[in-house]
């Protein structure tokens, strides 16, 4: 996941990108073509605010931060493909963000509607939530923020709700469990659709609008008597007079099927179902269909409302083309008709809101639309993209009332004005991984042929707290592009590593004031403020300036070096777990010990090679025993490392495994050093090189003159360019048979057999010699069968008797 260029890398960045680099280097060593790009998510409000505070242009501030972070990334030896670098604030990138916006606009996925926004009455501007303090006041003017209805641009997320929900079944539970659970909660049960009604007001001075109503029964539209709304509905803001509950609202909806006028009533919010986290119903409008609801029928009769009975003997009547259909069978037909009429119809849930992408700020991607009195809303022609941001003058971030704002209509050539909202930065980051694949393409965002070959992304890494919304909108955009036949699959990412948070130690007084670590003293296992003698509580919290617990990775690098920093950040804790960051003496010494042992081992090996005499004082039994142990250690640990770097991304276990090889080699008697020993030593450097590339390169330069290694390695290449060591082909792995929860048999298979293993092949292996039937004493037809493979390690065939 690419970073926001805030100015400096923090430890969370370094942890994520070190893991990313280890996996990239590992897979290159295995012979794969690895695309490991980097870019910067460089639009957004923080840069705009920082620029205004410093009286400089946002692009100048952003570019300087990008340059600083690039130098940090390079100092840490992250092996990114810098020739694929991108920055979302550059016209060469956001030209294609605008292009994608227009593709969705032309297909009806982008639309404009009224929405409730934060309004600063002093600055007369819309504020993002981040610009409002804890007292509900504008951070800039100090005014109490008001709520105001404005027309905003939306992407119709609801059009892809069912597709997004169904496609999650193809994402592995191990990688995606947290994301799937949250996104399923966001989306909700896709059991209905929205119907878009034209809304007309009794006050003819009010502009006609659309009333969107979610219903689980669109096929009942011919039987609607009225529409209920609750007090949270935006149309109530249009009326000067107050409407009491159970009374008619001064407007009516037009039935898209019958063209009849439908009255609208204000009802108590208790009638609108499930509440959101703010205690407000997800729905603010619902259809009243008397044939389906006795309460609606009673209300309609009491208020003299017209309606049709539409169900007789479970079949639809008085419903024109739906007549004679079973009620449930007509659901799909009604949705299809609504889609054809452009009146809703996308199968969705009551929960999922459409994505508002309008942002009332300067530093964002301009929305490529103009407004003309004659032609109304006109998209900017593709050959006129990008619509570039004008330079910000005199700290004025408004895009209105300047030369850029006023333009000509692309249709008629008459006077027009540009849209002055910019896009949500999630729009910029929703597709960047696609641009990486075809960064030089001047004709389109990416070539379809390139995407068909290289998508989806194999491994995606990032923190869950940052990734949750980003992953949703990335999935949404890819579902749209898949439908447009631009991608080979709906999902953008195969595997996701949800990185845990790096937390720093905090010291806090009883009233919640944070104290710097340098002002803390420890007495009898308790902590006190050295300035006030107040007792402090100690915890680990997300690192931040306000909590005084941040650690600059630059300090670690200067004190211990790059390789130490990389190794230390991946040790002790699984990447998916939160890391309570401490630089304790035990942890530091343990990490430094790995470097020391490996350096001593290489030094001893280079010294002993000069004395090597394979025939002097040879103890054949001892030699055989050592070689057998070397064979076991080598193959078992490489198998374990391959599993940890391929399957569960358990970096601490990877580090433990190569430490075990080092420990074994350290105990190896010098008088028995032979070709097998030296080969494993060289392989150990290759195995360790993804995480400590500088140190292993230095060690490699020490052993490159050992001649007996020349037939195994190409010393014209660096250690980071070697071939990853293979497990010996005669190394045998376990294939277990588990019957009804108990281990019943064990076979040994080689690594190639495990790699090619499937359910049918596993059964055949156990059937050889008819031993399987003898063991079961029943036909295989009586069992449910499944195969679980732990790649590189083992496999288990499960047989569970059918009940």
Phi, psi and omega in degrees: 000128185283154187272158166275129185282076182282346178131315181221146173290140170254176185298328176299316175303310186297321179296314180298311186284336173291315176301314179304316183292320179300314181293323178294314181295318179301313183288332172295316179299330179279358175098006180278150170279112187254126171261112185232076187270173178213151177201188185223130180274082204256359170274164171139162185299319182303319180293321178297314180295317180297321180294317179297317179298328184260000178060043176227169179287143178302325181290327177293314178299314183295314182297323179293323177293318179300315182297319179296315181292325177299317179297322177295316180298321180288324178297328179277005176061034175286126190273059180283155172277088185293342177287351176256006185302142176219162175220126190292344180271359180275137179306328180295338175266308188287350168306319185275336170296317177296322178300313179295320176304314182292326176299319178288324178298315182292338178262010175078012180275337176257134180210167181242137176207169179284144178213155179276125184233169177273126186238127176268110185288344178274306179282350181051057180214160176275138181248143169285160180304328182292344183267009182245130182279182185292346178264008178078022182248153178295133180293336185267309185266339183083001182285149175291124186286138179252165173261136183218146179269124175227156175279130184230155177271138182231151166256133189283079178302325183299336179292340182244012184303310183293319178298316179295321180291311183296322184290341179296339178295339180272356179265133185295139181296321183302317183276325196247009189305310182298313182297315182297316181298316181290316182290327175296323177293318179298313186286314182081181182284122182275087186230021180197196178206166173267142170247127180265113179260138167294135181245125179242140182261149174295328173279104187291350178284345179276139183287138176299149181215190181247136173249110180265127183234125176280139176212145173274356185227064179297337179289350178268012187298334179285347182253016182288130176260326180196171176241133178260137171234161176249180188294347181272355185289138185294334184295338179295336179291345183279345187259139177282322183275151180276140178249128178279155176302146180071008176255159181285140176271142185286061176198170175211152180261153179255119179296120184294342180267319186254347184064014178281151176281133181243123179291154181242132182238148174269124182235162180294141185294345178295342182272005189250015169084213190301140179262149175274188185293341177270004180079018179250140179301142174300322182266138173245004177207147177209151179281143172253114181237098186306328180293342183250348187215120183292328178293316177297322181294317179298317181295318181295318180293316182297332183255010175065034182271141180281142173199162178252143166284127187242001181232131172218122179055046178066009179242154182281139174227165179051034184230026176052243188293343179273354182304136177091346178280146167300144187304313183292326182293335184278352181304310183295321179298317180296317178298317180297319179295319179296321177297317179297324180276357185057044180239034183100215175099349177290129180291123186209195181239172176282347187271317193287122177271151172290155189271113177280116182255358179288132174228130182268070180213166182278309193277078179201174180286121179299140176281122190277062178226149175233158180245125181236135179301329183271315187260356181065232183275124184233125176289143175292131180303147184301326182285356177257004176278149004277153164278106186274147174293139172284163176293141178278123184251136174053038179062019179268110184268006180283138177265001183268157171058045172219179184299325180295319183298320183268130184211189177252146177291128179297338181276302189254349181081001180280177180295142181209166175235149179279154168296129182259354169289147171250170187274149170307138182295341174296336175293319178298318186270002183283344188220007188302326181297337176283323179293326177308323186290338188213054192297335183266001184294123181260356186255336183200166182303322178196151179283136179300319181297320179296314181295321180297330181277319191255345178270156358280171175297133183287313182225127178239130188235134177179166178284137184300319185296331177271332192273341194300305179292319180302316180295325179294311183289329176295318177297317180301311181297320181291326175296321176296314182292327175296315177297334178273007177063036179256346184228155180280343182210161182286325187271134182283334189229133177284303185238146181230126174259107181276096185292139174285167183275145172269120183249145179251156181288132178241149177235125191224140176280172180299329180272010173091007180279132180274146182237137178294147182301327182291344179256024182244137174237149183247126179227117178051054176067009176243157185244141183223153173284124183291343182270326185240351183067013176291141174286142185242147170266143183247135180209175171242126182226165177305132184295135176199159179297320184293334181265000174058033184234017180284149176234123180281120180301337179298327178295318178296317182297316182294326183276319188243343181102165184293311184296322176300314181301316179297311183295316183297318184290339180260356181274162167078319189229136176302140182305332182281349182264152173296147181246113171280102193280123175220141173254059181289156182299323179296316182290320178295313181295323178297320179289315178298330180298327179296315178297316183297314182296318182292320179294317178296321181297315179295318179298315179297317181298318179293324178291315185288336182297331179292335183258002188297123176221100188296347183254356184274126177052042182287126174252099189297322180294314178298320180297315180297318180298316180296318180295322177295318179293320177298316178301317181292312181298313182303307187287322180293319183284323176294322177299316180295319179296315178301320179296314184290330180271346181255322193253301186250003174051040179272088184294321177301322179292324174299315181293321177297320183295314180285338173293326177294323177294317178300316180299317179297315182294326179296326181276350183294125182298131184300328182292344180254010176304128180216189183300320180297321178297310183294325178296316179292325176299314179296320179295326179296322176296320178295317181297323182277343188298329178300330183259329179232070188293325183290313183295315180292331176294319178296317177296322181298321180295335180284327186261357187295343180267003177282106192296326184292352176269350187298328181283349181258334187223152177263101185279001170284347179253156177288166179298327182283358180247005182284179177266133178299134182296134177273151170290143179302140184295337179264007175287125187261138181244162185274134166241108183266150169246123180243118182247119179052039175088001181238140177292127186246325183210159177221127173243159176249132179228158181272168184303324180293321177297320179295320181298322183267001189293138170223179185301314182298315181295322180296317179299317181297322179297320179283338181281343180302128181078011177059019182290333182292313181297323179296323181290318185279324184061018177213159178291150177298339180297341181274004186235144165277133186239140175210155181235126175248122181249129168258097186308140179076350187240299187192175176215154178226128174264120181258128173239119179237124185298134180293143180265000000 
